[in-house]
Structure formats: C-alpha cells, structure tokens
Amino acid sequence: MISHEQPHDPTDTKQEIASKIKNTLDGTCFAASDLRRLTGVLILAQAVEYEALVHLTALPPVQTSYCMISTPKTYYFDHDTNTQVQEYLPSALSLKEYALEHYSPSSQTHKPQCDQLGHALGAWLRMFHGWSQEPKQAAMRQTFAGNKDGQGLKNMINYQRLLQMVDQHPDVLGDARDVFQGVSDLAAGELLDKTGLYPIHGDFWTGNVLISGIPVTGSDRIPIRVVDWELAQLGVRPLDLGQFIAELWSLKLYRNIDAGEWFIRAFVAGYGLVDDNFAYRTIIHVGVHLICFGHFWSTTPEELSEGEPQHFIMYRIGKEIIAKAWSRDREYFRGHLLGCLFG
C-alpha cells in the first residue's frame, strides 16, 4: 500500500497525483506499473508515522487462536514527497465497517467472536503501552515526543473544541460549562507535566483497526493491523482507551448494534486492571469524544430520536458521564456499561 502527501496544486486530477507517485517510485524496487486508489481510506503520510512504524516493528504481535494483531510493515519512505510504501491487507475493512456489515443486527452467535476480538485488542493496547516504556524503546519515545503538532492537534480537536461546543449548543450543554472548563484545563495541564506523559497511538479508534477480508483456513489466524500513526505522541493513556470505547459505544447508541457493548466489556477486560484515576479519566474522554465527534455518526441532519436530533442525545450522554466522572460518582457507574472500567 502506498500513501502520499506531496504538496501539489489542489486542482490536480487523480491521474496527475498518480503520475507524481509513479515518478517518485521510479528507480526504486517499488516502481509501479499501475496504481489503484483505495476506497474508504484516508492516509496522511508523514515522517513521524514512518519513523514510528520503523520502531514498532520490534513490538511483538498479539496472537490468539482467532487473530494476530500487529502494526503494518513499512518498506519505503521518501522524505521529500512523503510517499510511503507499507504492507497492504487484501480486501481489508476497518473494524467500524466490519461491525456495521457483519453485526447489524447483532445475534448471540456473534458474541464469542466479539469477545475474542475485543479482548485481543485490549491486550494489544496494554502491551503497546507497557512495551513503549521499556529502556530499549528510548529512541521511539523520542520520536513520539517530537510530534508536538500532533499533540497540539489532539488537544485542540477535543478539549478546546469541547468549550466551543458549549457555545454552539448552549441549550444542550450550557449547564455544564464550568465542568467542561475544568476538564479543558485538566487536559492542558497534563501536557505541561512531562512525568505523566507516555507514548500513545493518538488516534486509536475503530477506523484505524483493519481486518483482512480474505477467508482464513485451517490454523490460520485473521490478520489485523493497527494503522495511521501520524498522531503518535506523548500523552495520557486513557485517551487511547476513551476514544476507542466511545466509537464502540456509538455502534449501540446510533445503530443499536449490541456488539458494540460486547466489544467494550471484552476490550476493557483485555486491557486489564486500572486504578480509579485512570478509569475516571477514560470516562471523561469517552464523553468528550461523544460530544466532539458524535455528529459524524448521523446519516442525515434530520435524523431524530425521541423528538430531537440524534447527535443531541449523544451530547447529553457525553455531558452526563463527564459530569459524573468529574465528580467521581462511583455509585452512578455501578451497573453502567462503563462501570466495567472499575474492575
């Protein structure tokens, strides 16, 4: 698979872009006779992603009887044009696409597969978070630390935008302004405390987990790749969990796909025990993501639920769990789906 982000005239046609890529690869062992544009995939090729993937080749895959999870192999990178050649999974679907296609509607027969896959993804994320702190990964941490742009973007589109959402929807979110201000200040303060920052994926969601669509036989395992590392950075680990959980929960909240909740419980179990501070911080980010990105799940602007736009329902849910996590209301989460974070 080739990703490319070369500065070009925005009026360039697909043929002109393809020609530029071919010219870049001419003279290399990856010279292409033909190029095919992947559908449903957006890849921003950046030096930080390439460097991150090079370091991540040392991260052992997570293997179960069902699947093998790893990062994609990278083969070539042109620094001048940001053209990257990396491993391609034939007929791959993102986990989001896979769930919408195969688990809607959900059946109990799907649950064992969801449990296995969710648990394996949680175990992979826990292993990545732990492995990245090993002394041997100092060079990788330095690469992640250098992505200040990615770190700033992550904060802007989540915690700065959270306050903007209050201004845009005061009738729905206005009563939480003080709490949201505190949350935004917390996130800004975290970036100043270098001792609390660790390598994170930075954009860990169901769209960046690719599942091969090629049937497997015998003892083969389904290959799964965690992709798109352009936001790899130093941050707080609950951000990775919170974003992923929010997207899984959206399967249930927006499409009534029960598999979303099965995935969450299995994913959290696979990640393993965390302390209360970690759990509350994860829940806060779940809520932030629902508010800042929930509207992307709407199929139409007029999509209604209980007499109001569906994304307003998401905003209210996000607001409530943020407020409850901010006040550390443990009782509220007893019996709640997100209560699984407390073990």
mmCIF file of C-alpha atoms in Angstrom:
data_model
loop_
_atom_site.group_PDB
_atom_site.id
_atom_site.type_symbol
_atom_site.label_atom_id
_atom_site.label_comp_id
_atom_site.label_asym_id
_atom_site.label_seq_id
_atom_site.Cartn_x
_atom_site.Cartn_y
_atom_site.Cartn_z
ATOM 1 C CA MET A 1 0.000 0.000 0.000
ATOM 2 C CA ILE A 2 1.299 3.448 -0.912
ATOM 3 C CA SER A 3 0.404 6.608 0.988
ATOM 4 C CA HIS A 4 1.287 10.023 -0.294
ATOM 5 C CA GLU A 5 1.131 13.624 0.891
ATOM 6 C CA GLN A 6 3.116 15.630 -1.599
ATOM 7 C CA PRO A 7 2.453 19.361 -1.827
ATOM 8 C CA HIS A 8 0.514 19.861 -5.021
ATOM 9 C CA ASP A 9 -1.975 22.078 -6.743
ATOM 10 C CA PRO A 10 -5.411 21.362 -5.208
ATOM 11 C CA THR A 11 -6.777 21.145 -8.744
ATOM 12 C CA ASP A 12 -4.574 18.127 -9.511
ATOM 13 C CA THR A 13 -6.564 15.292 -11.000
ATOM 14 C CA LYS A 14 -6.324 11.723 -9.747
ATOM 15 C CA GLN A 15 -4.255 10.934 -12.823
ATOM 16 C CA GLU A 16 -1.819 13.761 -12.057
ATOM 17 C CA ILE A 17 -1.426 12.612 -8.460
ATOM 18 C CA ALA A 18 -0.876 9.035 -9.623
ATOM 19 C CA SER A 19 1.746 10.281 -12.073
ATOM 20 C CA LYS A 20 3.620 12.072 -9.279
ATOM 21 C CA ILE A 21 3.614 8.926 -7.168
ATOM 22 C CA LYS A 22 4.874 6.830 -10.065
ATOM 23 C CA ASN A 23 7.663 9.317 -10.715
ATOM 24 C CA THR A 24 8.679 9.169 -7.059
ATOM 25 C CA LEU A 25 8.869 5.372 -7.106
ATOM 26 C CA ASP A 26 10.642 5.078 -10.452
ATOM 27 C CA GLY A 27 14.157 3.841 -9.911
ATOM 28 C CA THR A 28 13.269 2.081 -6.660
ATOM 29 C CA CYS A 29 12.404 -1.568 -6.182
ATOM 30 C CA PHE A 30 8.810 -0.394 -5.714
ATOM 31 C CA ALA A 31 8.420 1.101 -9.197
ATOM 32 C CA ALA A 32 4.748 0.725 -10.085
ATOM 33 C CA SER A 33 3.244 -0.186 -13.438
ATOM 34 C CA ASP A 34 -0.239 0.585 -12.171
ATOM 35 C CA LEU A 35 -1.824 2.301 -9.165
ATOM 36 C CA ARG A 36 -5.273 1.752 -7.706
ATOM 37 C CA ARG A 37 -6.848 4.163 -5.257
ATOM 38 C CA LEU A 38 -8.170 2.519 -2.096
ATOM 39 C CA THR A 39 -11.751 3.409 -1.233
ATOM 40 C CA GLY A 40 -12.800 4.438 2.232
ATOM 41 C CA VAL A 41 -9.234 5.065 3.357
ATOM 42 C CA LEU A 42 -7.578 8.353 4.228
ATOM 43 C CA ILE A 43 -3.866 8.192 4.959
ATOM 44 C CA LEU A 44 -1.662 11.137 5.779
ATOM 45 C CA ALA A 45 1.903 10.095 5.127
ATOM 46 C CA GLN A 46 4.245 11.910 7.455
ATOM 47 C CA ALA A 47 7.789 11.343 8.571
ATOM 48 C CA VAL A 48 6.662 10.807 12.162
ATOM 49 C CA GLU A 49 4.404 7.936 11.105
ATOM 50 C CA TYR A 50 7.151 6.263 9.120
ATOM 51 C CA GLU A 51 9.635 6.624 11.967
ATOM 52 C CA ALA A 52 7.057 5.346 14.453
ATOM 53 C CA LEU A 53 6.319 2.288 12.326
ATOM 54 C CA VAL A 54 10.022 1.529 11.997
ATOM 55 C CA HIS A 55 10.316 1.465 15.790
ATOM 56 C CA LEU A 56 7.086 -0.514 16.121
ATOM 57 C CA THR A 57 8.443 -3.395 14.060
ATOM 58 C CA ALA A 58 10.011 -4.558 17.330
ATOM 59 C CA LEU A 59 6.606 -4.696 19.059
ATOM 60 C CA PRO A 60 5.584 -8.375 19.249
ATOM 61 C CA PRO A 61 2.178 -9.167 17.758
ATOM 62 C CA VAL A 62 -0.675 -10.348 19.928
ATOM 63 C CA GLN A 63 -1.684 -13.810 18.801
ATOM 64 C CA THR A 64 -4.770 -15.739 19.815
ATOM 65 C CA SER A 65 -6.416 -18.808 18.338
ATOM 66 C CA TYR A 66 -8.608 -16.383 16.389
ATOM 67 C CA CYS A 67 -6.422 -13.492 15.214
ATOM 68 C CA MET A 68 -2.987 -11.891 15.049
ATOM 69 C CA ILE A 69 -2.755 -8.160 15.783
ATOM 70 C CA SER A 70 0.242 -6.073 14.790
ATOM 71 C CA THR A 71 1.279 -2.817 13.161
ATOM 72 C CA PRO A 72 1.804 -2.736 9.380
ATOM 73 C CA LYS A 73 5.231 -3.377 7.956
ATOM 74 C CA THR A 74 6.763 -0.378 6.247
ATOM 75 C CA TYR A 75 9.036 -0.820 3.266
ATOM 76 C CA TYR A 76 9.994 2.580 1.889
ATOM 77 C CA PHE A 77 9.676 6.296 2.611
ATOM 78 C CA ASP A 78 10.596 9.320 0.502
ATOM 79 C CA HIS A 79 11.135 12.277 2.836
ATOM 80 C CA ASP A 80 10.891 14.857 0.058
ATOM 81 C CA THR A 81 7.421 13.831 -1.110
ATOM 82 C CA ASN A 82 6.114 11.991 1.979
ATOM 83 C CA THR A 83 5.483 8.926 -0.164
ATOM 84 C CA GLN A 84 5.377 5.752 1.885
ATOM 85 C CA VAL A 85 5.115 2.103 0.885
ATOM 86 C CA GLN A 86 3.708 -0.167 3.545
ATOM 87 C CA GLU A 87 2.026 -3.522 3.965
ATOM 88 C CA TYR A 88 -1.377 -3.987 2.349
ATOM 89 C CA LEU A 89 -4.163 -6.196 3.706
ATOM 90 C CA PRO A 90 -6.255 -7.531 0.817
ATOM 91 C CA SER A 91 -9.958 -6.678 0.961
ATOM 92 C CA ALA A 92 -9.495 -5.111 4.388
ATOM 93 C CA LEU A 93 -12.306 -3.446 6.295
ATOM 94 C CA SER A 94 -11.973 -1.154 9.268
ATOM 95 C CA LEU A 95 -13.420 -2.545 12.483
ATOM 96 C CA LYS A 96 -16.177 0.060 12.224
ATOM 97 C CA GLU A 97 -17.076 -1.053 8.702
ATOM 98 C CA TYR A 98 -16.771 -4.706 9.714
ATOM 99 C CA ALA A 99 -19.153 -4.254 12.640
ATOM 100 C CA LEU A 100 -21.704 -2.343 10.569
ATOM 101 C CA GLU A 101 -21.575 -5.013 7.870
ATOM 102 C CA HIS A 102 -21.472 -8.180 9.966
ATOM 103 C CA TYR A 103 -23.040 -7.359 13.344
ATOM 104 C CA SER A 104 -26.126 -5.384 12.335
ATOM 105 C CA PRO A 105 -28.399 -6.690 13.652
ATOM 106 C CA SER A 106 -26.412 -8.420 16.379
ATOM 107 C CA SER A 107 -27.084 -12.026 17.261
ATOM 108 C CA GLN A 108 -25.881 -14.007 20.253
ATOM 109 C CA THR A 109 -23.965 -16.124 17.762
ATOM 110 C CA HIS A 110 -21.745 -13.074 17.178
ATOM 111 C CA LYS A 111 -20.843 -12.625 20.836
ATOM 112 C CA PRO A 112 -17.979 -15.168 21.070
ATOM 113 C CA GLN A 113 -16.220 -13.539 18.107
ATOM 114 C CA CYS A 114 -16.751 -10.050 19.564
ATOM 115 C CA ASP A 115 -15.429 -11.226 22.916
ATOM 116 C CA GLN A 116 -12.296 -12.738 21.378
ATOM 117 C CA LEU A 117 -11.554 -9.785 19.137
ATOM 118 C CA GLY A 118 -12.313 -7.153 21.777
ATOM 119 C CA HIS A 119 -10.171 -8.912 24.380
ATOM 120 C CA ALA A 120 -7.276 -9.285 21.941
ATOM 121 C CA LEU A 121 -7.387 -5.587 21.013
ATOM 122 C CA GLY A 122 -7.379 -4.610 24.674
ATOM 123 C CA ALA A 123 -4.429 -6.912 25.325
ATOM 124 C CA TRP A 124 -2.588 -5.440 22.337
ATOM 125 C CA LEU A 125 -3.095 -1.865 23.570
ATOM 126 C CA ARG A 126 -1.934 -2.772 27.090
ATOM 127 C CA MET A 127 1.148 -4.463 25.674
ATOM 128 C CA PHE A 128 1.960 -1.465 23.461
ATOM 129 C CA HIS A 129 1.564 0.950 26.385
ATOM 130 C CA GLY A 130 3.815 -1.162 28.602
ATOM 131 C CA TRP A 131 6.384 -2.074 25.941
ATOM 132 C CA SER A 132 6.816 1.565 24.937
ATOM 133 C CA GLN A 133 8.191 2.346 28.399
ATOM 134 C CA GLU A 134 10.958 -0.230 28.252
ATOM 135 C CA PRO A 135 14.500 1.223 28.296
ATOM 136 C CA LYS A 136 15.177 -0.232 24.841
ATOM 137 C CA GLN A 137 12.420 1.945 23.366
ATOM 138 C CA ALA A 138 14.049 5.276 24.268
ATOM 139 C CA ALA A 139 14.520 6.187 20.593
ATOM 140 C CA MET A 140 10.860 5.522 19.892
ATOM 141 C CA ARG A 141 9.805 7.714 22.807
ATOM 142 C CA GLN A 142 11.991 10.478 21.424
ATOM 143 C CA THR A 143 10.229 10.157 18.056
ATOM 144 C CA PHE A 144 6.812 10.355 19.704
ATOM 145 C CA ALA A 145 7.920 13.303 21.845
ATOM 146 C CA GLY A 146 8.880 15.213 18.720
ATOM 147 C CA ASN A 147 5.323 15.201 17.393
ATOM 148 C CA LYS A 148 4.302 18.471 19.032
ATOM 149 C CA ASP A 149 1.968 19.272 16.148
ATOM 150 C CA GLY A 150 0.085 16.031 16.682
ATOM 151 C CA GLN A 151 -0.079 16.651 20.413
ATOM 152 C CA GLY A 152 -1.475 20.138 19.888
ATOM 153 C CA LEU A 153 -3.991 18.936 17.312
ATOM 154 C CA LYS A 154 -5.227 16.193 19.637
ATOM 155 C CA ASN A 155 -5.874 18.730 22.374
ATOM 156 C CA MET A 156 -7.453 21.270 20.039
ATOM 157 C CA ILE A 157 -9.995 18.964 18.378
ATOM 158 C CA ASN A 158 -11.042 17.505 21.710
ATOM 159 C CA TYR A 159 -10.592 19.759 24.726
ATOM 160 C CA GLN A 160 -10.542 23.182 23.118
ATOM 161 C CA ARG A 161 -13.423 22.161 20.888
ATOM 162 C CA LEU A 162 -15.354 20.962 23.938
ATOM 163 C CA LEU A 163 -15.732 24.577 25.069
ATOM 164 C CA GLN A 164 -16.686 25.651 21.561
ATOM 165 C CA MET A 165 -19.434 23.038 21.579
ATOM 166 C CA VAL A 166 -20.939 24.708 24.662
ATOM 167 C CA ASP A 167 -21.143 27.981 22.755
ATOM 168 C CA GLN A 168 -22.665 26.259 19.731
ATOM 169 C CA HIS A 169 -25.259 24.287 21.712
ATOM 170 C CA PRO A 170 -25.972 26.252 24.916
ATOM 171 C CA ASP A 171 -29.447 24.754 25.314
ATOM 172 C CA VAL A 172 -27.976 21.247 25.492
ATOM 173 C CA LEU A 173 -24.544 21.815 27.044
ATOM 174 C CA GLY A 174 -24.670 25.237 28.686
ATOM 175 C CA ASP A 175 -25.325 23.937 32.204
ATOM 176 C CA ALA A 176 -22.022 22.011 32.094
ATOM 177 C CA ARG A 177 -19.827 24.963 31.123
ATOM 178 C CA ASP A 178 -17.955 25.091 34.444
ATOM 179 C CA VAL A 179 -17.281 21.353 34.419
ATOM 180 C CA PHE A 180 -16.145 21.469 30.794
ATOM 181 C CA GLN A 181 -13.827 24.368 31.596
ATOM 182 C CA GLY A 182 -12.297 22.287 34.367
ATOM 183 C CA VAL A 183 -11.886 19.335 32.020
ATOM 184 C CA SER A 184 -10.265 21.527 29.362
ATOM 185 C CA ASP A 185 -7.896 22.993 31.944
ATOM 186 C CA LEU A 186 -7.052 19.491 33.165
ATOM 187 C CA ALA A 187 -6.116 18.373 29.655
ATOM 188 C CA ALA A 188 -3.957 21.458 29.115
ATOM 189 C CA GLY A 189 -2.224 20.909 32.440
ATOM 190 C CA GLU A 190 -1.482 17.285 31.617
ATOM 191 C CA LEU A 191 0.596 18.371 28.646
ATOM 192 C CA LEU A 192 2.755 20.500 30.939
ATOM 193 C CA ASP A 193 3.538 17.629 33.308
ATOM 194 C CA LYS A 194 6.092 15.648 31.326
ATOM 195 C CA THR A 195 6.335 12.992 34.038
ATOM 196 C CA GLY A 196 2.754 11.899 33.352
ATOM 197 C CA LEU A 197 3.057 11.593 29.572
ATOM 198 C CA TYR A 198 3.659 8.295 27.797
ATOM 199 C CA PRO A 199 3.657 7.058 24.196
ATOM 200 C CA ILE A 200 0.116 6.723 22.853
ATOM 201 C CA HIS A 201 -1.305 5.977 19.425
ATOM 202 C CA GLY A 202 -3.137 9.297 19.475
ATOM 203 C CA ASP A 203 -5.934 8.297 17.087
ATOM 204 C CA PHE A 204 -6.925 4.858 18.321
ATOM 205 C CA TRP A 205 -10.431 4.230 17.049
ATOM 206 C CA THR A 206 -12.346 1.584 15.136
ATOM 207 C CA GLY A 207 -11.494 3.202 11.801
ATOM 208 C CA ASN A 208 -7.785 2.594 12.373
ATOM 209 C CA VAL A 209 -8.079 -1.123 13.076
ATOM 210 C CA LEU A 210 -8.059 -3.032 9.786
ATOM 211 C CA ILE A 211 -9.337 -6.599 9.452
ATOM 212 C CA SER A 212 -8.462 -8.651 6.395
ATOM 213 C CA GLY A 213 -11.471 -9.742 4.381
ATOM 214 C CA ILE A 214 -9.698 -12.746 2.885
ATOM 215 C CA PRO A 215 -11.103 -16.039 4.310
ATOM 216 C CA VAL A 216 -8.677 -17.966 6.505
ATOM 217 C CA THR A 217 -8.449 -21.724 6.631
ATOM 218 C CA GLY A 218 -7.139 -24.354 8.982
ATOM 219 C CA SER A 219 -4.977 -22.986 11.777
ATOM 220 C CA ASP A 220 -4.540 -19.569 10.153
ATOM 221 C CA ARG A 221 -5.399 -16.501 12.196
ATOM 222 C CA ILE A 222 -7.241 -13.450 10.910
ATOM 223 C CA PRO A 223 -4.614 -10.730 10.344
ATOM 224 C CA ILE A 224 -5.434 -7.395 11.981
ATOM 225 C CA ARG A 225 -3.367 -4.236 11.653
ATOM 226 C CA VAL A 226 -3.395 -1.082 13.773
ATOM 227 C CA VAL A 227 -2.737 1.716 11.294
ATOM 228 C CA ASP A 228 -2.442 5.506 10.935
ATOM 229 C CA TRP A 229 0.251 6.533 13.408
ATOM 230 C CA GLU A 230 0.579 10.145 12.263
ATOM 231 C CA LEU A 231 -0.754 11.359 15.646
ATOM 232 C CA ALA A 232 1.632 9.159 17.645
ATOM 233 C CA GLN A 233 2.699 11.345 20.554
ATOM 234 C CA LEU A 234 3.330 11.559 24.272
ATOM 235 C CA GLY A 235 0.035 11.830 26.109
ATOM 236 C CA VAL A 236 -2.070 10.252 28.826
ATOM 237 C CA ARG A 237 -3.008 6.663 28.140
ATOM 238 C CA PRO A 238 -6.730 6.998 28.914
ATOM 239 C CA LEU A 239 -7.055 8.978 25.675
ATOM 240 C CA ASP A 240 -6.408 5.827 23.641
ATOM 241 C CA LEU A 241 -8.962 3.824 25.601
ATOM 242 C CA GLY A 242 -11.552 6.583 25.765
ATOM 243 C CA GLN A 243 -11.603 7.233 22.018
ATOM 244 C CA PHE A 244 -11.870 3.530 21.199
ATOM 245 C CA ILE A 245 -14.622 2.908 23.741
ATOM 246 C CA ALA A 246 -16.598 5.932 22.538
ATOM 247 C CA GLU A 247 -16.564 4.644 18.964
ATOM 248 C CA LEU A 248 -17.594 1.149 20.068
ATOM 249 C CA TRP A 249 -20.394 2.603 22.188
ATOM 250 C CA SER A 250 -21.586 4.620 19.198
ATOM 251 C CA LEU A 251 -22.382 1.340 17.446
ATOM 252 C CA LYS A 252 -25.009 0.778 20.116
ATOM 253 C CA LEU A 253 -26.108 4.373 20.669
ATOM 254 C CA TYR A 254 -26.535 5.215 16.996
ATOM 255 C CA ARG A 255 -27.194 1.887 15.292
ATOM 256 C CA ASN A 256 -28.496 -0.248 18.171
ATOM 257 C CA ILE A 257 -25.781 -2.828 17.486
ATOM 258 C CA ASP A 258 -25.371 -4.867 20.676
ATOM 259 C CA ALA A 259 -21.920 -5.956 19.541
ATOM 260 C CA GLY A 260 -20.655 -2.500 20.477
ATOM 261 C CA GLU A 261 -21.282 -3.175 24.167
ATOM 262 C CA TRP A 262 -19.845 -6.699 23.942
ATOM 263 C CA PHE A 263 -16.702 -5.262 22.386
ATOM 264 C CA ILE A 264 -16.346 -2.673 25.157
ATOM 265 C CA ARG A 265 -16.530 -5.182 28.001
ATOM 266 C CA ALA A 266 -14.103 -7.544 26.281
ATOM 267 C CA PHE A 267 -11.732 -4.712 25.317
ATOM 268 C CA VAL A 268 -11.603 -3.404 28.883
ATOM 269 C CA ALA A 269 -11.063 -6.924 30.240
ATOM 270 C CA GLY A 270 -8.253 -7.455 27.745
ATOM 271 C CA TYR A 271 -6.560 -4.213 28.756
ATOM 272 C CA GLY A 272 -6.660 -5.294 32.386
ATOM 273 C CA LEU A 273 -6.980 -3.602 35.744
ATOM 274 C CA VAL A 274 -6.545 0.149 36.090
ATOM 275 C CA ASP A 275 -6.879 2.415 39.112
ATOM 276 C CA ASP A 276 -9.827 4.730 39.713
ATOM 277 C CA ASN A 277 -7.982 7.813 38.451
ATOM 278 C CA PHE A 278 -7.314 6.057 35.156
ATOM 279 C CA ALA A 279 -10.918 4.849 34.913
ATOM 280 C CA TYR A 280 -12.447 8.279 35.553
ATOM 281 C CA ARG A 281 -10.054 9.923 33.093
ATOM 282 C CA THR A 282 -11.003 7.350 30.457
ATOM 283 C CA ILE A 283 -14.709 8.006 31.003
ATOM 284 C CA ILE A 284 -14.159 11.753 30.707
ATOM 285 C CA HIS A 285 -12.546 11.214 27.320
ATOM 286 C CA VAL A 286 -15.380 8.916 26.231
ATOM 287 C CA GLY A 287 -17.766 11.778 26.924
ATOM 288 C CA VAL A 288 -15.572 14.350 25.212
ATOM 289 C CA HIS A 289 -15.386 12.183 22.104
ATOM 290 C CA LEU A 290 -19.151 11.646 22.008
ATOM 291 C CA ILE A 291 -19.691 15.403 22.146
ATOM 292 C CA CYS A 292 -16.971 16.447 19.710
ATOM 293 C CA PHE A 293 -17.320 13.624 17.183
ATOM 294 C CA GLY A 294 -20.723 12.025 17.750
ATOM 295 C CA HIS A 295 -22.350 14.018 14.970
ATOM 296 C CA PHE A 296 -20.231 12.173 12.405
ATOM 297 C CA TRP A 297 -22.425 9.134 13.031
ATOM 298 C CA SER A 298 -25.562 10.915 11.804
ATOM 299 C CA THR A 299 -26.735 9.615 8.454
ATOM 300 C CA THR A 300 -28.789 12.745 7.828
ATOM 301 C CA PRO A 301 -29.014 16.116 9.593
ATOM 302 C CA GLU A 302 -32.682 15.397 10.297
ATOM 303 C CA GLU A 303 -32.076 12.049 11.991
ATOM 304 C CA LEU A 304 -34.274 12.158 15.083
ATOM 305 C CA SER A 305 -34.580 10.185 18.289
ATOM 306 C CA GLU A 306 -37.183 10.961 20.922
ATOM 307 C CA GLY A 307 -38.123 14.124 19.050
ATOM 308 C CA GLU A 308 -34.667 15.713 18.700
ATOM 309 C CA PRO A 309 -31.598 15.194 16.507
ATOM 310 C CA GLN A 310 -29.790 12.001 17.416
ATOM 311 C CA HIS A 311 -26.476 13.770 17.956
ATOM 312 C CA PHE A 312 -28.137 15.871 20.679
ATOM 313 C CA ILE A 313 -28.839 12.610 22.503
ATOM 314 C CA MET A 314 -25.131 11.823 22.188
ATOM 315 C CA TYR A 315 -24.241 15.254 23.553
ATOM 316 C CA ARG A 316 -26.463 14.703 26.594
ATOM 317 C CA ILE A 317 -24.990 11.269 27.266
ATOM 318 C CA GLY A 318 -21.474 12.647 26.914
ATOM 319 C CA LYS A 319 -22.266 15.572 29.204
ATOM 320 C CA GLU A 320 -23.712 13.309 31.882
ATOM 321 C CA ILE A 321 -20.843 10.843 32.038
ATOM 322 C CA ILE A 322 -18.280 13.672 32.044
ATOM 323 C CA ALA A 323 -20.053 15.310 34.993
ATOM 324 C CA LYS A 324 -20.319 12.025 36.896
ATOM 325 C CA ALA A 325 -16.687 11.119 36.269
ATOM 326 C CA TRP A 326 -15.543 14.650 37.116
ATOM 327 C CA SER A 327 -17.298 14.403 40.491
ATOM 328 C CA ARG A 328 -16.008 10.819 40.896
ATOM 329 C CA ASP A 329 -19.535 9.482 41.400
ATOM 330 C CA ARG A 330 -18.688 5.799 41.673
ATOM 331 C CA GLU A 331 -22.242 4.867 42.594
ATOM 332 C CA TYR A 332 -23.546 6.217 39.274
ATOM 333 C CA PHE A 333 -21.362 3.757 37.365
ATOM 334 C CA ARG A 334 -22.497 0.691 39.301
ATOM 335 C CA GLY A 335 -24.438 -1.306 36.728
ATOM 336 C CA HIS A 336 -23.494 1.168 33.981
ATOM 337 C CA LEU A 337 -21.727 -0.131 30.868
ATOM 338 C CA LEU A 338 -18.666 1.984 31.675
ATOM 339 C CA GLY A 339 -18.574 0.570 35.181
ATOM 340 C CA CYS A 340 -16.514 -2.281 33.727
ATOM 341 C CA LEU A 341 -13.535 0.085 33.845
ATOM 342 C CA PHE A 342 -13.531 -0.184 37.630
ATOM 343 C CA GLY A 343 -12.925 -3.934 37.582
#
